[in-house]
Short mmCIF file of C-alpha atoms in Angstrom, two decimals:
data_model
loop_
_atom_site.label_atom_id
_atom_site.label_comp_id
_atom_site.label_asym_id
_atom_site.label_seq_id
_atom_site.Cartn_x
_atom_site.Cartn_y
_atom_site.Cartn_z
CA MET Q 235 61.69 127.34 128.21
CA ARG Q 236 62.58 124.44 130.32
CA ARG Q 237 60.25 121.88 131.24
CA THR Q 238 60.18 120.02 134.31
CA HIS Q 239 57.74 117.40 135.48
CA VAL Q 240 57.65 116.54 139.00
CA ILE Q 241 56.94 113.47 140.02
CA GLY Q 242 56.78 111.47 143.82
CA THR Q 243 54.76 110.58 146.66
CA SER Q 244 52.70 113.04 148.78
CA HIS Q 245 55.75 115.36 148.78
CA VAL Q 246 54.80 116.61 145.92
CA GLY Q 247 52.40 118.53 147.54
CA ALA Q 248 55.13 120.89 148.96
CA ILE Q 249 56.42 121.67 145.27
CA ARG Q 250 53.42 122.13 143.94
CA GLU Q 251 52.21 124.79 146.72
CA GLY Q 252 55.86 126.23 146.71
CA TRP Q 253 55.70 126.63 142.87
CA GLN Q 254 52.81 128.78 142.88
CA THR Q 255 54.35 131.22 145.51
CA VAL Q 256 57.55 131.67 142.99
CA ALA Q 257 56.38 131.08 139.86
CA ASP Q 258 56.61 134.79 138.86
CA ARG Q 259 60.25 134.67 139.49
CA PHE Q 260 61.05 131.77 136.69
CA PRO Q 261 59.45 132.83 133.60
CA ASP Q 262 61.70 130.30 131.64
CA GLU Q 263 60.62 127.31 133.72
CA GLU Q 264 57.59 125.22 133.14
CA MET Q 265 56.21 122.65 135.53
CA GLU Q 266 54.01 119.97 135.45
CA PHE Q 267 53.08 117.33 138.27
CA PHE Q 268 52.22 113.84 138.57
CA ALA Q 269 52.00 112.30 142.04
CA ALA Q 270 50.57 109.43 143.98
CA THR Q 271 50.60 108.30 147.62
CA ARG Q 272 53.47 106.42 148.48
CA PRO Q 273 52.22 103.05 147.94
CA LEU Q 274 50.14 103.86 144.77
CA PHE Q 275 53.49 105.44 143.62
CA GLU Q 276 55.39 101.99 144.07
CA ARG Q 277 53.01 100.07 142.22
CA LEU Q 278 53.68 102.44 139.13
CA HIS Q 279 55.45 101.14 135.94
CA LEU Q 280 58.14 103.21 133.91
CA ASP Q 281 58.49 101.95 130.20
CA ASP Q 282 61.59 102.23 128.09
CA ARG Q 283 60.21 105.37 126.35
CA HIS Q 284 59.93 107.13 130.33
CA ARG Q 285 56.30 106.85 130.21
CA LEU Q 286 55.20 106.58 133.83
CA TYR Q 287 52.00 104.79 134.26
CA LEU Q 288 49.45 102.48 136.19
CA PRO Q 289 49.78 98.86 134.80
CA ASP Q 290 46.28 97.55 133.65
CA ALA Q 291 46.91 94.37 135.92
CA VAL Q 292 47.19 96.47 139.03
CA ALA Q 293 44.20 98.70 138.17
CA ALA Q 294 42.10 95.50 137.60
CA ARG Q 295 43.21 93.90 140.68
CA VAL Q 296 43.06 96.78 143.05
CA PRO Q 297 40.20 98.91 141.57
CA GLN Q 298 40.45 101.99 144.03
CA VAL Q 299 43.79 103.26 142.99
CA ARG Q 300 42.69 103.95 139.53
CA ASN Q 301 40.21 106.13 141.26
CA THR Q 302 42.58 107.56 143.66
CA LEU Q 303 45.31 108.49 140.78
CA MET Q 304 42.78 109.89 138.60
CA LYS Q 305 41.23 112.05 141.47
CA ILE Q 306 45.19 113.55 142.13
CA ASN Q 307 46.09 113.70 138.30
CA GLY Q 308 43.33 113.53 136.20
CA THR Q 309 45.48 111.11 134.47
CA LEU Q 310 46.95 107.68 135.12
CA SER Q 311 49.91 108.50 133.44
CA ALA Q 312 52.82 110.88 133.14
CA ASP Q 313 55.08 111.03 129.69
CA LEU Q 314 58.29 112.01 131.01
CA HIS Q 315 60.03 112.17 127.72
CA ASN Q 316 58.61 115.29 126.69
CA SER Q 317 60.34 117.05 129.43
CA ASP Q 318 63.95 118.39 129.49
CA THR Q 319 64.41 117.24 133.22
CA VAL Q 320 62.25 115.12 136.06
CA LEU Q 321 62.62 116.04 139.73
CA TRP Q 322 61.36 113.40 141.55
CA ALA Q 323 60.21 114.67 145.07
CA GLY Q 324 59.94 112.77 148.54
CA PHE Q 325 62.96 110.40 147.45
CA ARG Q 326 63.90 107.94 150.44
CA TRP Q 327 67.00 108.13 152.07
CA PRO Q 328 68.73 106.56 155.21
CA MET Q 329 68.15 109.34 157.49
CA GLN Q 330 67.36 107.33 160.43
CA GLU Q 331 70.56 105.02 159.99
CA ILE Q 332 72.67 108.05 159.60
CA GLY Q 333 71.07 109.58 162.74
CA ARG Q 334 71.83 106.60 164.98
CA ILE Q 335 75.57 106.48 163.76
CA LEU Q 336 76.00 109.99 165.02
CA ALA Q 337 73.78 109.19 168.33
CA ASP Q 338 76.20 106.73 169.33
CA GLN Q 339 79.58 107.05 167.62
CA ASP Q 340 81.97 110.24 167.38
CA ILE Q 341 83.20 110.72 163.73
CA ASP Q 342 86.77 111.75 163.61
CA ASP Q 343 87.29 115.18 162.47
CA ILE Q 344 83.55 115.53 162.09
CA ARG Q 345 81.90 114.83 165.29
CA VAL Q 346 83.49 114.63 168.66
CA ALA Q 347 80.60 114.44 171.40
CA GLY Q 348 81.77 112.37 173.96
CA ALA Q 349 80.45 108.98 172.69
CA ASP Q 350 81.88 105.79 173.86
CA ARG Q 351 82.61 104.58 170.26
CA ARG Q 352 84.79 106.26 167.48
CA MET Q 353 84.71 105.89 163.75
CA SER Q 354 87.18 107.08 161.47
CA ARG Q 355 86.37 109.40 158.75
CA ARG Q 356 87.17 107.32 156.02
CA ALA Q 357 85.34 104.33 157.56
CA PHE Q 358 82.01 106.99 157.73
CA ALA Q 359 82.67 108.12 154.12
CA ALA Q 360 82.35 103.92 153.18
CA VAL Q 361 79.32 103.48 155.39
CA CYS Q 362 77.67 106.43 153.86
CA ARG Q 363 78.44 105.08 149.95
CA ASP Q 364 77.14 101.96 150.81
CA LEU Q 365 73.87 103.13 152.10
CA ALA Q 366 73.18 105.38 149.86
CA ALA Q 367 73.98 102.64 147.28
CA GLY Q 368 71.41 100.69 148.77
CA PHE Q 369 68.98 103.42 147.90
CA LEU Q 370 69.51 103.85 144.15
CA PRO Q 371 66.38 103.21 141.91
CA ASP Q 372 65.75 100.34 140.11
CA ALA Q 373 67.87 100.21 136.82
CA GLN Q 374 65.02 101.59 134.33
CA TRP Q 375 65.90 104.92 136.35
CA ARG Q 376 69.39 104.87 135.59
CA GLY Q 377 71.75 106.49 132.92
CA TRP Q 378 69.03 108.99 131.19
CA ARG Q 379 70.32 111.68 128.57
CA LYS Q 380 67.23 113.27 128.25
CA PRO Q 381 64.96 114.16 130.65
CA ALA Q 382 67.42 114.41 132.97
CA LEU Q 383 66.68 113.23 136.25
CA THR Q 384 67.14 114.95 139.51
CA VAL Q 385 66.02 113.33 143.23
CA LEU Q 386 64.74 115.38 145.81
CA LEU Q 387 65.42 113.94 149.21
CA MET Q 388 62.67 113.45 151.84
CA PRO Q 389 63.06 116.56 154.35
CA PHE Q 390 64.15 116.07 157.83
CA ARG Q 391 61.30 115.85 160.29
CA SER Q 392 59.99 119.03 161.90
CA GLU Q 393 61.48 119.47 164.93
CA SER Q 394 57.86 119.76 166.17
CA ALA Q 395 58.48 116.14 166.44
CA LEU Q 396 60.66 116.03 169.71
CA SER Q 397 58.47 115.50 171.79
CA ALA Q 398 56.64 112.30 170.14
CA PRO Q 399 57.26 108.79 170.54
CA LYS Q 400 60.16 106.66 169.34
CA MET Q 401 62.20 110.21 169.13
CA GLU Q 402 65.35 108.87 171.21
CA VAL Q 403 67.97 109.25 168.81
CA TRP Q 404 66.99 112.79 167.49
CA ASN Q 405 66.78 114.04 171.29
CA ALA Q 406 70.31 112.72 171.69
CA LEU Q 407 71.42 114.87 168.72
CA THR Q 408 69.36 117.94 170.00
CA ALA Q 409 71.27 117.53 173.21
CA ARG Q 410 74.97 117.69 171.49
CA ASP Q 411 74.54 118.96 168.10
CA ASP Q 412 78.17 118.96 167.68
CA GLY Q 413 79.15 118.22 164.17
CA VAL Q 414 75.80 116.65 163.29
CA ASP Q 415 75.03 119.13 160.34
CA THR Q 416 78.74 118.16 158.97
CA ALA Q 417 78.30 115.09 159.09
CA PHE Q 418 74.60 114.99 157.02
CA GLU Q 419 76.55 116.87 154.68
CA ALA Q 420 79.37 114.12 154.33
CA PHE Q 421 76.33 111.94 153.62
CA PHE Q 422 75.27 114.04 150.99
CA ASP Q 423 77.83 114.35 149.53
CA GLN Q 424 78.55 110.44 149.15
CA MET Q 425 75.16 110.07 148.03
CA ALA Q 426 75.42 112.47 145.24
CA GLU Q 427 78.67 110.66 143.95
CA VAL Q 428 77.05 107.50 144.08
CA PHE Q 429 73.82 108.26 142.17
CA ALA Q 430 76.07 110.60 139.64
CA ASP Q 431 77.81 107.47 138.75
CA HIS Q 432 74.35 106.51 137.33
CA GLY Q 433 73.22 109.72 135.87
CA ILE Q 434 71.26 111.00 138.59
CA ALA Q 435 71.76 114.44 140.31
CA VAL Q 436 70.61 114.35 143.89
CA LEU Q 437 68.85 117.71 145.56
CA ARG Q 438 69.45 117.73 149.18
CA PRO Q 439 67.04 119.40 152.27
CA PRO Q 440 67.56 123.24 151.59
CA ALA Q 441 69.93 124.13 154.77
CA GLU Q 442 68.36 127.36 155.09
CA ALA Q 443 65.22 125.26 156.66
CA ARG Q 444 67.38 122.85 159.27
CA ARG Q 445 68.49 123.21 162.60
CA PRO Q 446 71.94 121.93 163.40
CA PHE Q 447 70.68 118.73 165.05
CA GLY Q 448 69.24 117.34 161.86
CA MET Q 449 65.55 118.35 161.85
CA THR Q 450 63.60 120.91 159.95
CA ARG Q 451 62.34 124.10 161.46
CA ALA Q 452 58.95 124.29 162.83
CA GLU Q 453 57.57 126.98 160.97
CA TYR Q 454 58.21 125.14 157.52
CA GLY Q 455 55.87 122.20 158.92
CA VAL Q 456 53.12 124.64 159.53
CA GLY Q 457 50.41 124.49 157.22
CA SER Q 458 51.28 121.40 154.72
CA ARG Q 459 48.84 120.36 152.66
CA GLY Q 460 47.98 116.48 150.93
CA LEU Q 461 47.84 116.14 147.61
CA ARG Q 462 44.14 116.82 147.14
CA GLY Q 463 44.46 120.20 149.21
CA PRO Q 464 43.40 119.63 152.89
CA GLU Q 465 45.89 120.76 155.48
CA HIS Q 466 47.94 118.02 157.18
CA SER Q 467 47.18 117.53 161.12
CA ASP Q 468 49.51 118.85 163.61
CA GLU Q 469 50.93 115.72 164.14
CA ASP Q 470 52.60 115.43 160.60
CA TYR Q 471 55.87 115.89 161.28
CA VAL Q 472 56.88 114.88 157.39
CA HIS Q 473 55.24 116.94 155.39
CA MET Q 474 56.37 120.34 154.53
CA ASN Q 475 54.54 123.68 153.52
CA ALA Q 476 54.85 126.01 150.57
CA ASP Q 477 57.59 128.03 151.90
CA TYR Q 478 59.67 124.75 152.00
CA GLY Q 479 58.63 123.61 148.73
CA ALA Q 480 59.77 127.43 147.48
CA LEU Q 481 63.41 126.64 148.98
CA CYS Q 482 63.23 123.85 147.18
CA LEU Q 483 62.90 124.93 144.14
CA GLN Q 484 65.14 127.87 144.20
CA HIS Q 485 67.75 125.38 144.88
CA TYR Q 486 66.74 123.13 142.05
CA PHE Q 487 66.09 125.88 139.52
CA ALA Q 488 69.68 127.35 140.50
CA GLY Q 489 71.43 123.98 139.89
CA ALA Q 490 69.08 122.03 137.55
CA PRO Q 491 70.42 121.29 133.88
CA GLU Q 492 69.86 123.17 130.68
CA GLY Q 493 68.83 126.59 132.29
CA ALA Q 494 69.73 129.10 134.85
CA LEU Q 495 68.01 131.23 137.11
CA GLY Q 496 64.99 133.38 135.60
CA ASP Q 497 64.57 136.69 135.68
CA PRO Q 498 62.64 137.83 138.90
CA MET Q 499 61.46 140.82 137.08
CA GLN Q 500 59.44 138.95 134.46
CA PRO Q 501 55.57 138.30 134.76
CA GLN Q 502 54.43 135.18 136.09
CA PRO Q 503 54.31 131.83 133.20
CA LYS Q 504 51.23 129.80 132.94
CA ILE Q 505 51.25 126.81 135.14
CA HIS Q 506 50.93 123.56 133.45
CA ALA Q 507 49.57 120.72 135.80
CA THR Q 508 48.23 117.25 134.70
CA GLY Q 509 45.33 117.87 137.46
CA GLU Q 510 44.80 118.81 140.87
CA CYS Q 511 48.01 117.50 142.48
#
C-alpha cells in the first residue's frame, strides 16, 4: 500500500473528486488530502520534519484563516513525513509567459506561424529553463528523499474562456495553433529537468484533456467544485472537474515513485482524508 498526501490550493478539489471515481481501480493506493485557498496556503509553514501547518502567529493575527482551514480539512496541519509520496496540486507555472512568446514569435523547428520575430530552438530552451527556475519552491521543499515530492501543474484555462476579456494571447494561438502543443511540451521537458535537479518530479496537465492551442477542453471545466463542495460558477475557467482529476491521478499513479498501477479488478479501498477537503 502506497500512501499519497495530496496538498495544495483549490485545485485539490478536482483531485479529491477524481479519486472518488477511480479509487476502485487502484487498491494499492491510499490518499489523504490537505488543502487551502491560495492566499491561505501561502501562509502555511513547512518545518524540517515535513509538517505543514498554520503558524500560531498567523492564526492569532488573522483569526478567520484558522476557521477556514478547519472547515476545509478538520485540522490545522498535515504530517507529510508519514506518507510515501506527496502530490502538490495546482502548482503555478509560467503559462501566460510561454503563451505570449508563442503568440509573438516563431520557434525554429517547433512553431512556424508567420510571426515577424523568430527565436532559435536553443534560445527557447534557455528561456524555458530560466522561467522554470523562477517557479522552484522554497529550499525546504527541495531535496526530499522520503516522502517523494511531485508537483501537479495548474491546468490550462478552459477553452470556454476564449470569449472572456484579456484573452488576446490565447485567441491568437487558437487562430494559428501550429506547434503550440509541441512548444508547451518542450517547456514541460525543461521544467522537469530543472525540478529534477532538486529532487522534485513534475506532472504536466494531461494531454488527453488539452486542445492543440494550449487550453483545456471545455467538458473538463463543467461541474468543477470548490474545496467545500459547491460548484464553481460558469465564469470560472481555471478549475477542473472530477474527470480531469481522474486523468491526473491515472498519470500520477503510472509514474509516481515506489509503486505501479493497481489492479483494476480489485475492490475499492477505503478513502482516508484529513477532513472535508
